């Protein structure tokens, strides 16, 4: 990712000592160990010492959107290096 993010079509040389703060964060619904049938929203971020449990989750897209708005978008509102992608199963027909 860093190579793609720092590549350019111009002929100027790209510095090799760039310090970047680029990483991925994933949100997953995990089964609750304490309450069978309950799902927990878990954040996986390589910069943290371990997973972050955000509590129960019924609707992963809604729940993640709320966390992203509160913890990322409001803080990084002028940062263009922020993006989101959702990978999910299609809805049943």
Short mmCIF file of C-alpha atoms in Angstrom, two decimals:
data_model
loop_
_atom_site.label_atom_id
_atom_site.label_comp_id
_atom_site.label_asym_id
_atom_site.label_seq_id
_atom_site.Cartn_x
_atom_site.Cartn_y
_atom_site.Cartn_z
CA UNK A 1 0.00 0.00 0.00
CA UNK A 2 2.76 2.44 0.87
CA UNK A 3 4.39 1.98 -2.54
CA UNK A 4 1.09 2.71 -4.30
CA UNK A 5 0.30 5.63 -2.01
CA UNK A 6 3.66 7.27 -2.62
CA UNK A 7 3.97 6.49 -6.33
CA UNK A 8 3.72 9.28 -8.86
CA UNK A 9 3.70 9.64 -12.60
CA UNK A 10 6.04 12.62 -12.38
CA UNK A 11 9.75 12.22 -13.00
CA UNK A 12 10.76 13.63 -9.59
CA UNK A 13 12.35 11.18 -7.19
CA UNK A 14 10.28 9.94 -4.25
CA UNK A 15 12.11 10.09 -0.91
CA UNK A 16 12.87 6.66 0.54
CA UNK A 17 12.68 7.78 4.17
CA UNK A 18 8.98 8.64 4.25
CA UNK A 19 7.31 8.07 7.59
CA UNK A 20 3.70 7.10 7.07
CA UNK A 21 0.86 6.41 9.46
CA UNK A 22 -1.14 4.14 7.19
CA UNK A 23 -2.84 1.02 8.49
CA UNK A 24 -6.09 -0.91 8.33
CA UNK A 25 -8.73 -1.36 11.00
CA UNK A 26 -11.36 -4.09 10.75
CA UNK A 27 -14.67 -4.43 12.55
CA UNK A 28 -16.19 -7.88 12.94
CA UNK A 29 -19.20 -9.38 14.66
CA UNK A 30 -18.03 -12.13 16.99
CA UNK A 31 -20.13 -14.54 19.03
CA UNK A 32 -20.38 -13.67 22.70
CA UNK A 33 -18.56 -16.08 25.02
CA UNK A 34 -20.96 -15.30 27.88
CA UNK A 35 -24.30 -15.16 26.03
CA UNK A 36 -24.86 -17.71 23.25
CA UNK A 37 -26.76 -16.19 20.34
CA UNK A 38 -25.48 -12.67 21.10
CA UNK A 39 -23.01 -10.92 18.81
CA UNK A 40 -20.30 -8.51 19.93
CA UNK A 41 -18.79 -5.77 17.78
CA UNK A 42 -15.01 -6.16 17.88
CA UNK A 43 -12.46 -3.72 16.44
CA UNK A 44 -9.16 -5.15 15.20
CA UNK A 45 -6.46 -2.51 14.84
CA UNK A 46 -2.80 -3.43 14.41
CA UNK A 47 -1.68 -0.37 16.34
CA UNK A 48 -3.49 -1.49 19.51
CA UNK A 49 -2.27 -4.16 21.94
CA UNK A 50 -5.40 -6.28 21.40
CA UNK A 51 -9.01 -6.37 20.15
CA UNK A 52 -11.44 -3.69 21.34
CA UNK A 53 -14.91 -4.94 22.32
CA UNK A 54 -17.52 -2.27 21.52
CA UNK A 55 -20.41 -4.21 23.05
CA UNK A 56 -23.41 -5.97 21.59
CA UNK A 57 -24.18 -5.60 17.91
CA UNK A 58 -27.39 -6.32 16.02
CA UNK A 59 -26.61 -4.37 12.84
CA UNK A 60 -22.89 -4.28 12.04
CA UNK A 61 -23.14 -1.55 9.37
CA UNK A 62 -25.15 0.78 11.60
CA UNK A 63 -22.98 0.08 14.64
CA UNK A 64 -19.69 0.60 12.78
CA UNK A 65 -21.03 3.77 11.12
CA UNK A 66 -21.77 5.25 14.56
CA UNK A 67 -18.27 4.42 15.83
CA UNK A 68 -16.63 5.72 12.64
CA UNK A 69 -18.54 9.03 12.83
CA UNK A 70 -17.71 9.52 16.51
CA UNK A 71 -14.10 8.29 16.64
CA UNK A 72 -12.74 8.84 13.13
CA UNK A 73 -14.70 11.14 10.86
CA UNK A 74 -15.30 13.89 13.44
CA UNK A 75 -11.60 13.81 14.40
CA UNK A 76 -10.23 13.45 10.85
CA UNK A 77 -12.75 15.64 9.01
CA UNK A 78 -10.06 17.42 6.98
CA UNK A 79 -7.97 14.30 6.28
CA UNK A 80 -8.34 12.90 2.76
CA UNK A 81 -6.44 9.73 3.66
CA UNK A 82 -9.49 8.10 5.20
CA UNK A 83 -11.64 5.51 3.49
CA UNK A 84 -14.10 2.77 4.36
CA UNK A 85 -15.06 -0.47 2.65
CA UNK A 86 -17.75 -2.94 3.69
CA UNK A 87 -17.47 -6.62 2.87
CA UNK A 88 -20.64 -8.57 3.54
CA UNK A 89 -22.89 -11.32 2.34
CA UNK A 90 -25.63 -10.35 -0.10
CA UNK A 91 -29.12 -10.07 1.32
CA UNK A 92 -31.29 -13.13 0.69
CA UNK A 93 -33.61 -12.78 -2.25
#
